[in-house]
């Protein structure tokens, strides 16, 4: 089983991740964002929820002006408590290259720990959302049994390790190939 990362755009239930250049202003709408579409990757929403959500939430900077000033055309993008937060649907969530590099380093550390130190307590919050249904093919006995447990996760962890390493490779390549840009945009379906 390989967790899919699509190069380019998929308009289904996919997150889009790419470099972005934003005009500094007090109301950032789509017209103020220059996406680098040639570097876009798409990852299915369920895979993001299971394997990347922890990192996306942890590294989302609520004090970054680009996130504070996001505007959807009617209002500033806020959660139900009027707080700046990671927006799951159809809004850019911005990460500086520095934040993104830190996130990639932690994801790589997690991949190594999952492979070599599976019982490390640090991994518990990272693995909290893992689902055997996103780690196995439909005909796999663990998938058929439908049991997400430490044993089944450990037995199938190589697909997550591979996904994390491929993901960080894509992200680092985006940043390397776009040195004139300072942000990565992560937008949900």
Coordinates of C-alpha atoms in Angstrom, one line a residue:
X1 CA 0.0 0.0 0.0
X2 CA 1.2 3.5 -0.9
X3 CA -0.5 6.6 0.4
X4 CA -1.0 8.8 -2.6
X5 CA 0.5 12.2 -3.3
X6 CA -0.6 13.5 -6.6
X7 CA 1.5 15.9 -8.5
X8 CA -0.7 18.8 -9.7
X9 CA -4.3 19.6 -9.0
X10 CA -7.2 17.2 -8.1
X11 CA -10.4 19.0 -7.5
X12 CA -12.1 16.2 -5.6
X13 CA -11.7 15.9 -1.8
X14 CA -8.1 16.8 -1.9
X15 CA -5.9 19.3 0.0
X16 CA -3.7 21.5 -2.3
X17 CA -0.2 22.3 -1.1
X18 CA 2.1 24.7 -3.0
X19 CA 4.4 27.7 -2.7
X20 CA 2.5 31.0 -2.7
X21 CA 3.5 34.7 -2.9
X22 CA 1.1 37.1 -1.2
X23 CA 0.8 40.8 -1.7
X24 CA 1.1 42.3 1.8
X25 CA -2.2 44.0 2.6
X26 CA -4.9 44.1 5.3
X27 CA -7.4 42.0 3.3
X28 CA -5.9 39.0 1.6
X29 CA -8.3 37.4 -0.9
X30 CA -7.6 35.1 -3.8
X31 CA -6.6 38.1 -6.0
X32 CA -3.7 38.9 -3.7
X33 CA -2.3 35.4 -3.8
X34 CA 0.1 34.1 -6.6
X35 CA 0.1 30.3 -6.4
X36 CA 2.9 28.4 -8.0
X37 CA 0.6 25.8 -9.6
X38 CA 3.5 24.0 -11.3
X39 CA 4.6 22.8 -7.9
X40 CA 1.2 21.9 -6.5
X41 CA 0.6 18.6 -4.9
X42 CA -2.8 17.1 -3.9
X43 CA -3.4 14.8 -1.0
X44 CA -6.7 13.2 -0.2
X45 CA -8.5 14.7 2.8
X46 CA -8.7 11.5 4.7
X47 CA -4.9 11.0 4.4
X48 CA -4.4 14.6 5.7
X49 CA -6.8 14.0 8.6
X50 CA -5.0 10.7 9.6
X51 CA -1.4 11.5 9.0
X52 CA -0.7 15.3 8.6
X53 CA -3.4 17.1 10.6
X54 CA -1.3 16.9 13.8
X55 CA 1.6 18.7 12.1
X56 CA -0.5 21.2 10.2
X57 CA -2.3 22.3 13.4
X58 CA 0.9 22.4 15.4
X59 CA 2.8 24.6 13.0
X60 CA 0.0 26.9 12.0
X61 CA 0.9 30.4 13.2
X62 CA -2.1 32.4 14.4
X63 CA 0.0 35.5 14.7
X64 CA 1.3 35.4 11.1
X65 CA -0.1 38.5 9.3
X66 CA -0.9 36.4 6.2
X67 CA -3.1 34.2 8.3
X68 CA -4.7 37.0 10.3
X69 CA -5.6 39.0 7.2
X70 CA -7.2 36.1 5.2
X71 CA -10.5 37.3 3.8
X72 CA -13.0 35.2 1.9
X73 CA -14.8 38.1 0.2
X74 CA -17.4 38.6 2.9
X75 CA -15.4 38.4 6.1
X76 CA -12.1 37.6 7.7
X77 CA -11.4 33.9 8.1
X78 CA -12.0 32.9 11.7
X79 CA -13.3 29.9 13.6
X80 CA -16.7 30.0 15.4
X81 CA -15.0 31.8 18.4
X82 CA -13.7 34.5 16.1
X83 CA -10.2 33.3 16.5
X84 CA -7.6 32.9 13.7
X85 CA -7.3 29.1 13.2
X86 CA -6.4 26.5 10.6
X87 CA -9.2 26.6 8.1
X88 CA -10.1 23.1 6.7
X89 CA -12.2 24.1 3.7
X90 CA -11.2 26.3 0.7
X91 CA -9.0 28.9 2.4
X92 CA -5.3 29.2 2.3
X93 CA -3.4 28.4 5.5
X94 CA 0.0 30.0 5.2
X95 CA 3.3 28.7 6.6
X96 CA 6.6 30.5 6.3
X97 CA 9.5 28.5 4.8
X98 CA 11.1 28.5 8.3
X99 CA 8.0 27.1 9.9
X100 CA 7.6 24.6 7.0
X101 CA 11.2 23.4 7.4
X102 CA 10.7 22.9 11.1
X103 CA 7.5 20.9 10.3
X104 CA 9.4 18.8 7.8
X105 CA 12.2 18.1 10.3
X106 CA 9.6 16.9 12.8
X107 CA 7.8 14.8 10.2
X108 CA 11.2 13.1 9.3
X109 CA 11.9 12.6 13.0
X110 CA 8.5 10.9 13.4
X111 CA 9.2 8.7 10.3
X112 CA 12.5 7.5 11.8
X113 CA 10.9 7.0 15.2
X114 CA 7.9 5.1 13.7
X115 CA 10.4 2.8 12.0
X116 CA 12.9 2.4 14.8
X117 CA 11.3 3.3 18.1
X118 CA 7.6 2.6 17.6
X119 CA 6.7 2.7 21.3
X120 CA 8.2 6.2 21.9
X121 CA 5.6 8.1 23.9
X122 CA 6.2 11.2 21.8
X123 CA 4.5 9.4 18.9
X124 CA 1.2 9.0 20.7
X125 CA -0.4 12.3 19.7
X126 CA 0.9 11.9 16.1
X127 CA -0.6 8.4 15.8
X128 CA -3.9 9.3 17.6
X129 CA -5.7 9.8 14.3
X130 CA -4.2 6.9 12.4
X131 CA -6.7 4.6 10.8
X132 CA -6.1 1.1 9.4
X133 CA -8.5 1.9 6.6
X134 CA -6.0 4.5 5.2
X135 CA -3.0 2.3 5.8
X136 CA -4.1 -0.9 4.0
X137 CA -5.7 -2.0 0.7
X138 CA -9.3 -3.3 0.9
X139 CA -8.3 -6.9 0.5
X140 CA -5.7 -6.7 3.4
X141 CA -6.7 -8.9 6.4
X142 CA -6.2 -5.9 8.7
X143 CA -8.5 -3.7 6.6
X144 CA -11.2 -6.5 6.4
X145 CA -11.0 -6.9 10.2
X146 CA -11.3 -3.2 10.6
X147 CA -9.4 -3.0 13.8
X148 CA -7.1 0.0 14.3
X149 CA -4.8 -1.1 17.2
X150 CA -1.2 -0.6 18.0
X151 CA -0.5 -4.0 16.6
X152 CA -2.2 -3.4 13.3
X153 CA -0.7 0.1 13.0
X154 CA 2.8 -1.3 13.7
X155 CA 2.4 -4.1 11.2
X156 CA 1.5 -1.6 8.5
X157 CA 3.6 1.4 9.5
X158 CA 6.0 1.2 6.6
X159 CA 3.4 2.9 4.3
X160 CA 3.2 5.9 6.7
X161 CA 7.0 6.1 7.0
X162 CA 7.2 6.1 3.2
X163 CA 4.4 8.7 2.9
X164 CA 6.2 11.1 5.4
X165 CA 9.5 10.8 3.6
X166 CA 7.9 11.4 0.1
X167 CA 5.9 14.3 1.5
X168 CA 8.9 16.1 3.0
X169 CA 10.8 15.5 -0.2
X170 CA 8.0 17.3 -2.2
X171 CA 7.8 20.2 0.2
X172 CA 11.5 20.7 0.4
X173 CA 11.8 20.6 -3.4
X174 CA 9.0 23.3 -3.6
X175 CA 11.0 25.6 -1.4
X176 CA 14.3 24.9 -3.2
X177 CA 12.7 25.6 -6.6
X178 CA 11.0 28.8 -5.5
X179 CA 13.5 30.8 -3.5
X180 CA 11.8 34.1 -4.4
X181 CA 8.7 32.9 -2.4
X182 CA 8.5 32.7 1.4
X183 CA 5.2 30.9 2.0
X184 CA 3.6 27.5 1.5
X185 CA -0.1 27.5 1.1
X186 CA -2.2 24.5 2.4
X187 CA -5.8 24.6 1.3
X188 CA -8.4 22.0 2.1
X189 CA -11.2 20.8 -0.2

